[in-house]
Short mmCIF file of C-alpha atoms in Angstrom, two decimals:
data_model
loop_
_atom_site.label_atom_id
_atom_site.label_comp_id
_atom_site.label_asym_id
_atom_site.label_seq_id
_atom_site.Cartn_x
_atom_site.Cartn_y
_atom_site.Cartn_z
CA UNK A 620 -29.16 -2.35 -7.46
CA UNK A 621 -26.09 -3.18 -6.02
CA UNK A 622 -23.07 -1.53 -7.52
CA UNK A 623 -19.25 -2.08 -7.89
CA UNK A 624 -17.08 0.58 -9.31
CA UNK A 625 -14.67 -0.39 -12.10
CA UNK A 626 -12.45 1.89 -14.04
CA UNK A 627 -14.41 1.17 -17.24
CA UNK A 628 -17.75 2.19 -15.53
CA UNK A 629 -19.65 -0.25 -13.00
CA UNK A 630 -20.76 -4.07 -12.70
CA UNK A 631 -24.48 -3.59 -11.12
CA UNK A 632 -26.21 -6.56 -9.66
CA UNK A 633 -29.77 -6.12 -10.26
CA UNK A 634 -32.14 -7.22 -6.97
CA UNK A 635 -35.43 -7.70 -8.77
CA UNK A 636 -35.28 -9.43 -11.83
CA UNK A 637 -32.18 -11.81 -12.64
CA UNK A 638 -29.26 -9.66 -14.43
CA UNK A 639 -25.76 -8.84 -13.89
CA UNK A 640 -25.16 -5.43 -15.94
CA UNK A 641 -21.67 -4.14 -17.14
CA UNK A 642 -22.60 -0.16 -17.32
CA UNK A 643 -20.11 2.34 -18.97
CA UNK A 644 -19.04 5.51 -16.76
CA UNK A 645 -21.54 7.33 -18.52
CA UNK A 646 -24.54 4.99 -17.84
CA UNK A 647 -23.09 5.41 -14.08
CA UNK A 648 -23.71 9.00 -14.29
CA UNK A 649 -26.86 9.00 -15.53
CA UNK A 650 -28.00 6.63 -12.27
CA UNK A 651 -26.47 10.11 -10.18
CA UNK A 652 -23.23 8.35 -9.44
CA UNK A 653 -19.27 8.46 -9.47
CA UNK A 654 -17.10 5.97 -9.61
CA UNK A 655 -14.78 8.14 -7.31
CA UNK A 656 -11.24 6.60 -6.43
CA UNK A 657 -11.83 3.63 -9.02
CA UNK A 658 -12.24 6.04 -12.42
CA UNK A 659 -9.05 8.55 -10.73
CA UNK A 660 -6.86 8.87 -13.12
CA UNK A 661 -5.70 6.12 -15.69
CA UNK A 662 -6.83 3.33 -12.94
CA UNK A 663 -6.12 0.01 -14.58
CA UNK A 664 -6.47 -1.92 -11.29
CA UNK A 665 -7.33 -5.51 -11.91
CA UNK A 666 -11.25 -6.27 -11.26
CA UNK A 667 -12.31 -8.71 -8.20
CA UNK A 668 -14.18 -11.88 -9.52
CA UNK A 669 -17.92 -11.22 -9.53
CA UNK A 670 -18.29 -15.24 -9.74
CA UNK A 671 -16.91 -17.37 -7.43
CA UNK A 672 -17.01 -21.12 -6.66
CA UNK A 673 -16.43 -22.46 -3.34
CA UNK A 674 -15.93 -25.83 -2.56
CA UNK A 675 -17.50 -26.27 0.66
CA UNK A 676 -16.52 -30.20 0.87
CA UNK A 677 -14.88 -33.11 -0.49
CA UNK A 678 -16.89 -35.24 0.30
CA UNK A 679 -19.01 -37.29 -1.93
CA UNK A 680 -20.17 -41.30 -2.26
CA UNK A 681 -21.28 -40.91 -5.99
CA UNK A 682 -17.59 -41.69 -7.48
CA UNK A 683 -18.16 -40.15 -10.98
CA UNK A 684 -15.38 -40.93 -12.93
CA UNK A 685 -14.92 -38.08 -14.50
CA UNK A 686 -14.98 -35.92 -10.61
CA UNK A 687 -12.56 -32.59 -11.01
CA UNK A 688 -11.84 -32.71 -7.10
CA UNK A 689 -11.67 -36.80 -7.11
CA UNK A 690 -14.63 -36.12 -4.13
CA UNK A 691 -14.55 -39.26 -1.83
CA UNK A 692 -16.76 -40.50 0.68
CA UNK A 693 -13.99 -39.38 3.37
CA UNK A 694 -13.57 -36.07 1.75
CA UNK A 695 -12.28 -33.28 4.05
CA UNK A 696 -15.20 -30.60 4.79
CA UNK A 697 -14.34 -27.34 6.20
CA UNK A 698 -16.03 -26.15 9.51
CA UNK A 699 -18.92 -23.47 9.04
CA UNK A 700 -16.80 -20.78 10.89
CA UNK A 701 -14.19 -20.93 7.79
CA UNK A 702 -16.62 -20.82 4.90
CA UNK A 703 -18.09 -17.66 6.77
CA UNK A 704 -14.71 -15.81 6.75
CA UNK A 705 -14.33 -16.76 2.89
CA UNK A 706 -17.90 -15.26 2.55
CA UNK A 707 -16.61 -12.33 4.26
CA UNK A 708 -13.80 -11.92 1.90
CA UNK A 709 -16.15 -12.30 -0.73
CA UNK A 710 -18.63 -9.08 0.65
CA UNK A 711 -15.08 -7.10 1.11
CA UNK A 712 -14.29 -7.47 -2.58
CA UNK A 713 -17.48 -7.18 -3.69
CA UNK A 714 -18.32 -10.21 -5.11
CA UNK A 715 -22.00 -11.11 -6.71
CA UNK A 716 -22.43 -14.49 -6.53
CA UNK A 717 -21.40 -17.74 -4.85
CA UNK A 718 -22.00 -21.11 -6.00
CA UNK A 719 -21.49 -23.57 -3.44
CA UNK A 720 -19.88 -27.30 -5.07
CA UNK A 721 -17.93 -29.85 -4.04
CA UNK A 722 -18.09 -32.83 -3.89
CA UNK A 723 -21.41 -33.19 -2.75
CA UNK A 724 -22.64 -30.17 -0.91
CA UNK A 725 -25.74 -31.60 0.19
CA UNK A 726 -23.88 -33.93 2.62
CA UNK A 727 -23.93 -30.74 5.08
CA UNK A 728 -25.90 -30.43 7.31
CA UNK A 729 -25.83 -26.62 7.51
CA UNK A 730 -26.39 -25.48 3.76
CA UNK A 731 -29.15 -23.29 5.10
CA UNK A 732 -27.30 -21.62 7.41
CA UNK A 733 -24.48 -20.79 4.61
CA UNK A 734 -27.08 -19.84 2.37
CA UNK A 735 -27.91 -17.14 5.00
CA UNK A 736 -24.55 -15.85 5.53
CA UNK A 737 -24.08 -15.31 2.05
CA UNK A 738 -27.40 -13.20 1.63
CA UNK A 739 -26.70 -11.31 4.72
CA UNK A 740 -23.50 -10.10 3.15
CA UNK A 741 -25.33 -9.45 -0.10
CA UNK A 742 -24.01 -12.70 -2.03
CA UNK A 743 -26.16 -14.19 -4.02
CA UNK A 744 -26.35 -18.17 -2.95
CA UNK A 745 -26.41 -20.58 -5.72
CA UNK A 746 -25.42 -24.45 -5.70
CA UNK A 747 -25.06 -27.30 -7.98
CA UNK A 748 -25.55 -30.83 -6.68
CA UNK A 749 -25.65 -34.40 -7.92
CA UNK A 750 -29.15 -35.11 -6.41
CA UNK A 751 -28.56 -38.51 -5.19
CA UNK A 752 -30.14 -38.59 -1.70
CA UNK A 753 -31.80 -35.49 -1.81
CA UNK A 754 -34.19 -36.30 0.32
CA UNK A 755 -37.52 -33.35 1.46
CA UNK A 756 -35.49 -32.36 4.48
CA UNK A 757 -32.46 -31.96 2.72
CA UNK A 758 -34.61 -30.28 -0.05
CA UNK A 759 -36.20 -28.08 3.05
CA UNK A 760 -32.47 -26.37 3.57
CA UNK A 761 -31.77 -25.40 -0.49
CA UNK A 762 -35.13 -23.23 -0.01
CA UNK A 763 -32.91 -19.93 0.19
CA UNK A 764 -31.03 -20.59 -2.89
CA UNK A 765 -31.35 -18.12 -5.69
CA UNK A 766 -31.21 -21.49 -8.03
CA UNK A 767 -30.21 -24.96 -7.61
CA UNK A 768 -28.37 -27.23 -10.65
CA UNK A 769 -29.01 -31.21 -10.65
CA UNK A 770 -26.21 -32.34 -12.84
CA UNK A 771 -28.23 -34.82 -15.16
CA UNK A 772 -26.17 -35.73 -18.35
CA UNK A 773 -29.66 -37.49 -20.01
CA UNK A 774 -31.58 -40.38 -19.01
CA UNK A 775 -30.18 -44.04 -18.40
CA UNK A 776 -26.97 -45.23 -20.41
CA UNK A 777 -26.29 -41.48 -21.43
CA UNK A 778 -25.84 -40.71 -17.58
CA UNK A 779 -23.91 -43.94 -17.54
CA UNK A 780 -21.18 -43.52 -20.40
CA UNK A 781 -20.77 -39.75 -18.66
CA UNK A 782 -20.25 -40.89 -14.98
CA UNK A 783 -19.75 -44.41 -15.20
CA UNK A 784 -23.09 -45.85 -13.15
CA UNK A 785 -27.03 -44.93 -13.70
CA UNK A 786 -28.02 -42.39 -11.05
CA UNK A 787 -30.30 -40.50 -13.70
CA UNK A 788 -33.59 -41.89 -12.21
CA UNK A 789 -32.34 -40.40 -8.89
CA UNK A 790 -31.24 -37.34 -10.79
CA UNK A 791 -34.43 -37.30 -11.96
CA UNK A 792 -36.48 -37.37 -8.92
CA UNK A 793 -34.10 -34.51 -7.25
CA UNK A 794 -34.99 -32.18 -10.04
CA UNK A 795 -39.16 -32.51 -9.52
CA UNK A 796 -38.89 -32.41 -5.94
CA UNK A 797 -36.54 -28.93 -6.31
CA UNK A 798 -39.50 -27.56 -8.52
CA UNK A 799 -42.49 -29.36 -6.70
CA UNK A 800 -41.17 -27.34 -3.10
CA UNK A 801 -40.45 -23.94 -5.27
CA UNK A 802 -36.62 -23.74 -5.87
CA UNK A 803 -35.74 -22.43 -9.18
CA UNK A 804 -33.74 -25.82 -10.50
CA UNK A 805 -31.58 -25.67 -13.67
CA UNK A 806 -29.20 -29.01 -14.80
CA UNK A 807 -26.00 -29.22 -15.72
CA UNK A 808 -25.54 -31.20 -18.34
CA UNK A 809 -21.93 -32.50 -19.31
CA UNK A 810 -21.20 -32.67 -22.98
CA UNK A 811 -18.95 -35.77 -23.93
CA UNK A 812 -18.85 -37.62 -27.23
CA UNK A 813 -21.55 -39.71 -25.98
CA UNK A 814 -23.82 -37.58 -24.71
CA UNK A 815 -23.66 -34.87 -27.23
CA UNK A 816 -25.70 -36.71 -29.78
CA UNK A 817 -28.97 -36.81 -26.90
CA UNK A 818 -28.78 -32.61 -26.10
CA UNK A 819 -31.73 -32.40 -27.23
CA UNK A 820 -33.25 -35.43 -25.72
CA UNK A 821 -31.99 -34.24 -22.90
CA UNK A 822 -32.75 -31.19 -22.35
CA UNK A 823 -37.07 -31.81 -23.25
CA UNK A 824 -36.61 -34.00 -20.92
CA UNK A 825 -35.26 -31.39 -17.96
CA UNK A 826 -37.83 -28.95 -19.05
CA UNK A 827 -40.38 -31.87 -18.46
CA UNK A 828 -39.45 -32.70 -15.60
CA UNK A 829 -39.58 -29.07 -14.13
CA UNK A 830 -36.38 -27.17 -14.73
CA UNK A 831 -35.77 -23.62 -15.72
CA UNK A 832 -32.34 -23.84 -17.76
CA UNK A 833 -29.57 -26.12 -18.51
CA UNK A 834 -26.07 -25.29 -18.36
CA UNK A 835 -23.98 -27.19 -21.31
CA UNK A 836 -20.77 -28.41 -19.81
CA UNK A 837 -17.34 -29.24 -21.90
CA UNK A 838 -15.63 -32.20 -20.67
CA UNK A 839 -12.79 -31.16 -18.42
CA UNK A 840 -9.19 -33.01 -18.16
CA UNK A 841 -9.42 -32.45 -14.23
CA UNK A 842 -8.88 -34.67 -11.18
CA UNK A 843 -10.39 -38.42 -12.22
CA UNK A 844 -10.64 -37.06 -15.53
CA UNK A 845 -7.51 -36.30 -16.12
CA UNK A 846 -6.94 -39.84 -17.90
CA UNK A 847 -6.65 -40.89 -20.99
CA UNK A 848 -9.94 -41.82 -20.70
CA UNK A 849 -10.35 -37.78 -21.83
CA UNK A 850 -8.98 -38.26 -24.85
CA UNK A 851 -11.62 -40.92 -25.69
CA UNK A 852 -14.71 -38.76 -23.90
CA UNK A 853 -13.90 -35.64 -25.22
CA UNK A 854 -16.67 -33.95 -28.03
CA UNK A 855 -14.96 -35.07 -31.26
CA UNK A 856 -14.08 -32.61 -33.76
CA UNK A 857 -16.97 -32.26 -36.02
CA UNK A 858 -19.28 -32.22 -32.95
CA UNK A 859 -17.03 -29.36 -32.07
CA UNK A 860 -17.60 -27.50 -35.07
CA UNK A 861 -21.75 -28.36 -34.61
CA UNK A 862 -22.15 -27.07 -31.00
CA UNK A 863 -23.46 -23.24 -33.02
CA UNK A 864 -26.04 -25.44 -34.81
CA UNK A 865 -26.60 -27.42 -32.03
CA UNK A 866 -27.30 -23.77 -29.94
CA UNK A 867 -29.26 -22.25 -32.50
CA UNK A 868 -31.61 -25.40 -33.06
CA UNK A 869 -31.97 -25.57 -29.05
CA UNK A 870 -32.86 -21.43 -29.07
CA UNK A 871 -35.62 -22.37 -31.59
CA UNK A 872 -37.20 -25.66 -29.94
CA UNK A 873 -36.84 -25.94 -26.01
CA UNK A 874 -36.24 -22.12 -25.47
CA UNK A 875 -39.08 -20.81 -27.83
CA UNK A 876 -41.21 -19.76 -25.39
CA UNK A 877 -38.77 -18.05 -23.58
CA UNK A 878 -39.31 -20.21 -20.05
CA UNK A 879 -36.18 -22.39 -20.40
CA UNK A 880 -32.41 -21.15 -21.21
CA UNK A 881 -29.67 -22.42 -22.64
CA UNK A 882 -26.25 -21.43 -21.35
CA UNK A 883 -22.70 -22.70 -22.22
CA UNK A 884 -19.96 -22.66 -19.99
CA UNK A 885 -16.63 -21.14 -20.61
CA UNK A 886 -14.71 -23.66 -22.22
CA UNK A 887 -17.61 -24.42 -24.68
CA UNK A 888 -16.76 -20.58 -26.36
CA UNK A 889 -14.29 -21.24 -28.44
CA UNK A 890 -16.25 -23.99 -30.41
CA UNK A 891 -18.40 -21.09 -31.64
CA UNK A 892 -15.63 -19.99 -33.70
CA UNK A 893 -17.03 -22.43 -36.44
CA UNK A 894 -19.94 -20.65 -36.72
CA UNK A 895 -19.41 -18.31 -39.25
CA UNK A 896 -22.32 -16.52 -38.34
CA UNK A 897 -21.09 -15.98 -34.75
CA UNK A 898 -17.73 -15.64 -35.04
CA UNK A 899 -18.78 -12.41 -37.58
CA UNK A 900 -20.20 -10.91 -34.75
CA UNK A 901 -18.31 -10.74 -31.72
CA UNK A 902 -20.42 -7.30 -30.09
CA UNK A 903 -23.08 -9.86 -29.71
CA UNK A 904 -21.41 -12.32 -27.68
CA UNK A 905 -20.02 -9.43 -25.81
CA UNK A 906 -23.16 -7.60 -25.44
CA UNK A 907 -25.49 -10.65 -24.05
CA UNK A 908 -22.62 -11.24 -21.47
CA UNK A 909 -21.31 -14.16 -22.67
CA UNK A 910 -17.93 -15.36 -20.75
CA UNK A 911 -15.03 -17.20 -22.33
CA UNK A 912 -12.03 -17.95 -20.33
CA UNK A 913 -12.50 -15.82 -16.96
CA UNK A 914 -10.26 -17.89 -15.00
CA UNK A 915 -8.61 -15.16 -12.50
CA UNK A 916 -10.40 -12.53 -13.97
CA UNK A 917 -14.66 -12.24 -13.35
CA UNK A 918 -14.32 -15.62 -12.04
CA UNK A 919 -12.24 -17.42 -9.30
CA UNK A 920 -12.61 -20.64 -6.96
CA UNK A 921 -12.40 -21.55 -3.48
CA UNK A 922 -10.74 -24.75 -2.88
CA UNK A 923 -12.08 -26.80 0.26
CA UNK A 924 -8.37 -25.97 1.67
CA UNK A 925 -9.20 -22.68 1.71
CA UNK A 926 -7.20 -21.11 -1.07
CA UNK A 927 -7.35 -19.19 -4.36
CA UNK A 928 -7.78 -20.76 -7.89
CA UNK A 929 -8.41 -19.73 -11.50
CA UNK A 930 -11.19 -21.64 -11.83
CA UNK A 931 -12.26 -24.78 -10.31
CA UNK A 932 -10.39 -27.02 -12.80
CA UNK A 933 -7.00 -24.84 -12.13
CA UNK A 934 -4.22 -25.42 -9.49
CA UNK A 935 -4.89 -23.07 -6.58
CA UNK A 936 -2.59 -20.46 -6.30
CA UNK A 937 -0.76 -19.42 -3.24
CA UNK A 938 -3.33 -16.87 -1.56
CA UNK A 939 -5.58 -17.63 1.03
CA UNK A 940 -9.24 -17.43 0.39
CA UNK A 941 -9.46 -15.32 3.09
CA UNK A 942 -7.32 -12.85 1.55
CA UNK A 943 -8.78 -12.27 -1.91
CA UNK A 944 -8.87 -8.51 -2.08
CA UNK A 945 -4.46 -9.11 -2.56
CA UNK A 946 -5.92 -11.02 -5.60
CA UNK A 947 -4.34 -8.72 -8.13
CA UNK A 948 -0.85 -9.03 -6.29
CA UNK A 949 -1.12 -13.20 -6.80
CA UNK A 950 1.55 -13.83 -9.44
CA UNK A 951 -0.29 -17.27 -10.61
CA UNK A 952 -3.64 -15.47 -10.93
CA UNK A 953 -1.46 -12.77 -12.70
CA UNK A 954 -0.26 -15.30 -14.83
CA UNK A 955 -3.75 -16.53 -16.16
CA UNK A 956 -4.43 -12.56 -16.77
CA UNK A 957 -1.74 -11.90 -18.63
CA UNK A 958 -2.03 -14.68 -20.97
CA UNK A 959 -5.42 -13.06 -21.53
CA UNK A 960 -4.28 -9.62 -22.24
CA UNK A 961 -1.92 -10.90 -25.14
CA UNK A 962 -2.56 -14.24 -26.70
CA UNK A 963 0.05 -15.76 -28.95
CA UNK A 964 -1.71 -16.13 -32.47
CA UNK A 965 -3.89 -17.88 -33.60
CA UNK A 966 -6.09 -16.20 -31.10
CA UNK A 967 -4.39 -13.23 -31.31
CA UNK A 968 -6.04 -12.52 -34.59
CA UNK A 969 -9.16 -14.23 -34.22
CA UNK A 970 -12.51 -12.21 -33.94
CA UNK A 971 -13.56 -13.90 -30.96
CA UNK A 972 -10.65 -13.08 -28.70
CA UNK A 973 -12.20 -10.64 -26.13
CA UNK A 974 -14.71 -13.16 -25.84
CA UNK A 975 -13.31 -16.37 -25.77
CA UNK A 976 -10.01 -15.12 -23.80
CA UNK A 977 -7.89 -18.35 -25.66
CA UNK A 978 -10.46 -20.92 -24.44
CA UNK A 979 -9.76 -23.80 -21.94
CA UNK A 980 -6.32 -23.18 -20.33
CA UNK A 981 -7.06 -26.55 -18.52
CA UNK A 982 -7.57 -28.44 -21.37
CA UNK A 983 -4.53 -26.81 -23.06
CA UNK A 984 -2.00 -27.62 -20.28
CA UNK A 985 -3.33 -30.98 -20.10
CA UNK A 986 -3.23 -32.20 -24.13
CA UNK A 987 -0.02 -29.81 -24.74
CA UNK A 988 1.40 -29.35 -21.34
CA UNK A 989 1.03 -25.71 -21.99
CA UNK A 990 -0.40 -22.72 -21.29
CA UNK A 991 -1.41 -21.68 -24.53
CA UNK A 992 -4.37 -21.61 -27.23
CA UNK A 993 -7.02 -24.29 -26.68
CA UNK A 994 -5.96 -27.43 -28.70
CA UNK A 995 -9.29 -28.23 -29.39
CA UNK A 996 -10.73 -25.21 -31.12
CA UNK A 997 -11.68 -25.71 -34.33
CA UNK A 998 -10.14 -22.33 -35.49
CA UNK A 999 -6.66 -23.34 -33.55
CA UNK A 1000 -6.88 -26.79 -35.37
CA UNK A 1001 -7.48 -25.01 -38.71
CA UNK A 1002 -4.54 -23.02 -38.08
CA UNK A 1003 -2.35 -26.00 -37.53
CA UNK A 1004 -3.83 -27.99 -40.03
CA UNK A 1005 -5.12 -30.43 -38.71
CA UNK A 1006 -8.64 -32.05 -40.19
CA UNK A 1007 -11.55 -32.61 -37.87
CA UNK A 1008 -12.19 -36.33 -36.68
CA UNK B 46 -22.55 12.56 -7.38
CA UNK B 47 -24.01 12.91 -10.89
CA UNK B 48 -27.31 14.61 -11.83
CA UNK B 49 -29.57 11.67 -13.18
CA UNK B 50 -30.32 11.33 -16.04
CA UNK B 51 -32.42 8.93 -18.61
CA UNK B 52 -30.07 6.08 -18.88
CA UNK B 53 -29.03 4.74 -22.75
CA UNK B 54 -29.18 1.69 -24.05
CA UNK B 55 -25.81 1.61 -25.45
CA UNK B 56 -24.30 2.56 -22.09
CA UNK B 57 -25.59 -1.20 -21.11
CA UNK B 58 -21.95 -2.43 -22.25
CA UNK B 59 -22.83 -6.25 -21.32
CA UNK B 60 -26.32 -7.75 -19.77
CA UNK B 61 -25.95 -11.18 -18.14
CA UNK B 62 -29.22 -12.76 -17.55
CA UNK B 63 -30.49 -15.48 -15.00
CA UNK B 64 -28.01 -16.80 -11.59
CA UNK B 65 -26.71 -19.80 -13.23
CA UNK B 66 -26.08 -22.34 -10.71
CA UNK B 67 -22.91 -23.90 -11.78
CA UNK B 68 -20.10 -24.81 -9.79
CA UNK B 69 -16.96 -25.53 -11.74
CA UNK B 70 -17.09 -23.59 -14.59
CA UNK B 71 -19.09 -20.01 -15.48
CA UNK B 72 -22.25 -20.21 -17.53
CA UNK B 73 -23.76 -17.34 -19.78
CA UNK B 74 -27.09 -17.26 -21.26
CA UNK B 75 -26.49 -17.94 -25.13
CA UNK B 76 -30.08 -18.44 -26.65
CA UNK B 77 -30.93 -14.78 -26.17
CA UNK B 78 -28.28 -14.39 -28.71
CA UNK B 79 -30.55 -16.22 -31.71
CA UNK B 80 -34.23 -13.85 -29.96
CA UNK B 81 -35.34 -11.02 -32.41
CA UNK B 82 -34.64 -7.75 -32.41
CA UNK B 83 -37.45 -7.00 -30.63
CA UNK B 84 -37.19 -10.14 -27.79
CA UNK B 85 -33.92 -8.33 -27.31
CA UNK B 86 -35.11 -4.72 -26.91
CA UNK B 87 -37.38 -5.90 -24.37
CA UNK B 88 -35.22 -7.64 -22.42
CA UNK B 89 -33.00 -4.41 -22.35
CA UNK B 90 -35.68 -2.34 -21.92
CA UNK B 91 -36.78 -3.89 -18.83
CA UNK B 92 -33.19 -3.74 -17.36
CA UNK B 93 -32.81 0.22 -17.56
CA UNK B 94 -36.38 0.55 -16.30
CA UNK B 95 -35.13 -1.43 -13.10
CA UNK B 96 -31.67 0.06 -13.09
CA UNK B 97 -33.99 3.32 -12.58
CA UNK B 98 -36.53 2.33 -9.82
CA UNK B 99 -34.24 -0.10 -7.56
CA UNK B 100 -32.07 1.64 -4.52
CA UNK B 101 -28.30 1.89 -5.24
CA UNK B 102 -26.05 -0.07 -2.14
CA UNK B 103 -22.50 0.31 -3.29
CA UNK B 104 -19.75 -2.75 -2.77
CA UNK B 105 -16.18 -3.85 -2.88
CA UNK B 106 -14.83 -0.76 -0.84
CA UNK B 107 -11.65 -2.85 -0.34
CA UNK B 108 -11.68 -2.88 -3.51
CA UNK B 109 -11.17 0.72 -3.90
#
């Protein structure tokens, strides 16, 4: 296991089976352990990210329209030497995973060779990808990847109303040849107002075609998307309200057997809060690890400049990738935190709150220019309200 | 150091299953949360068993 100390007790990375463990100080103990210098005291020191994404180019020929970098096919790309001092930044703090993005990652030619730094620092390697000219050389270099994620929003004019052109046949074809040569391939799988209604549909069809889980995506008001084209492409209200249905109907169908998962990103947490079912049981949520807002907190992003965000989605703050163990001295990060810590109602109150953290921040800044409770939860909407559409 | 001891479920505070390969956003494993009881024990089960058996490399010292 690989540990890191917290004041609370320890996140342990688990080397042979898949798991990321939050352990109390007692659990700690009982593995014949001290946290040392981190439990001294009344420690409250902010935690390093165990997640991060790093945007190792911005460079990408697809031209989704919906792209949260805007990738182009003269996107900047950072020399290898530079994403190797961000992965050593990463080992210093003690950070668990990487997830190499973009734009289009596979346009490197040296993936492999990342992939390898990252393991010999004791980062686990992980990558998401379009799969449009993923070819069985290019395929060849994603070997050492702990998991690979086609994004594949469903089949034909699904893919289309998502990203504005048909690329789900090539999509497709990158997701058998991942599993055909051995790499553990997931998909991500964007959730808009069109292609909500095909989940299902969708994700048989993933399974089918050889992957292991599908990540659930909200529609993001970033980069391209930050149009009001969002307001038009965002999940509507009542489909909102569905998505714990929707989860619950997905646990019992494609994940009955127990060989395919279902995750949801961050932003998708709040939406749970309709679920009365859910939302009366936040230890569960807590307890299976599920994430809500983490922006600054378990998670942060590397932007192909080289500096600190949030998240992805988020304007980068001021500090240099390369310095991320001064991450809790970063006011912006700070910022995000301390929203976090104290939400104005009505997420103060609401049962989901150390779960959810007050939902998309992104998506909040962008439909009410603020920094505040996600205008699109249902319970938020209820609280001002307003009547699902 | 402690002395070891058995470790308790309830000392598991969160378990986060699978890499998840995302880039922009962090995923979590949700359909675990609609297994039975006993899906769920199992899963757990097998996590202190390897908590036990796997060597211990510490990280984030400048964290500390």
């Amino acid at each position: 296991v690989i540990i890191r100390y917290e004041p609370w007790g320890a996140w342990v990375k688990l080397e042979t089976q898949a798991a990321i463990v939050a352990l109390d100080r007692d659990g700690v103990r009982a593995l014949g352990l001290d946290g040392g210098r981190a439990w001294e005291g009344t420690a409250t020191r902010e935690s390093a990210p165990i997640e991060v994404h790093m945007a190792v180019t911005a460079r990408c020929g697809a031209g989704c329209e919906g792209c949260y970098i805007d990738a182009r096919p003269d996107g900047v790309e950072p020399p290898r030497e530079t994403l190797e001092r961000e992965l050593d930044a990463l080992a210093g703090a003690g950070v668990f995973t990487v997830a190499f993005g973009g734009g289009e990652p596979t346009t490197r030619e040296d993936l492999d060779v990342l992939a390898e730094a990252a393991i010999s620092r004791g980062i686990t390697p992980v990558l998401t990808t379009s799969g449009l000219g993923l070819t069985d050389a290019r395929v060849e270099k994603l070997r050492r990847f702990a998991q690979v994620n086609v994004s594949y929003d469903g089949t034909g004019e699904t893919y289309a109303m998502v990203r504005g052109f048909d690329a789900s046949a090539a999509a497709e074809r990158a997701i058998e040849r991942l599993a055909a040569a051995g790499v553990r391939v997931g998909v991500n799988v964007v959730l808009t107002r069109a292609s909500f209604p095909r989940v299902d549909e969708t994700l048989a069809r993933a399974r089918a075609l050889g992957a292991c889980e599908a990540q659930l995506l909200r529609y993001k008001p970033a980069g391209r998307a930050a149009s009001l084209e969002y307001l038009a492409r965002r999940l509507g209200g009542e489909q909102a309200r569905s998505l714990g249905p929707t989860l619950r109907r997905l646990a019992a169908t494609v994940c009955a057997d127990g060989d395919f998962h279902v995750r949801i990103d961050c932003a998708l947490v709040p939406f749970l809060s309709a679920d009365e079912s859910i939302a009366a049981n936040p230890e569960a949520l807590a307890r299976w690890g599920i994430f809500g807002c983490e922006a600054g907190g378990a998670l942060a992003a590397f932007t192909v400049d080289g500096k600190v965000a949030p998240c992805s989605f988020a304007r980068s703050s001021g500090l240099d990738a390369t310095s991320l163990s001064s991450h809790a001295g970063d006011p912006e990060l700070a910022r995000w935190r301390a929203h976090v810590a104290a939400p104005p109602e009505p997420c103060a109150s609401c049962s989901l709150r150390t779960v959810c953290k007050g939902g998309c921040k992104v998506v909040a800044s962008y439909v009410k220019g603020v920094h505040g409770p996600d205008p699109e939860c249902p319970r938020v909407l209820d609280a001002a309200g307003v009547r699902a559409s | 150091m402690s002395e070891e001891r058995e470790i308790q479920e309830e000392q598991l505070r969160a378990v986060r299953t699978g890499h998840g390969a995302n880039c922009s956003s962090i995923g979590s494993v949700i359909d675990t949360l609609f297994a039975t009881a006993t899906v769920g024990a199992a899963v757990f089960a097998a996590i202190v068993a390897a908590l036990k058996r796997e060597p211990v490399k510490v990280v984030g010292k400048d964290e500390a």
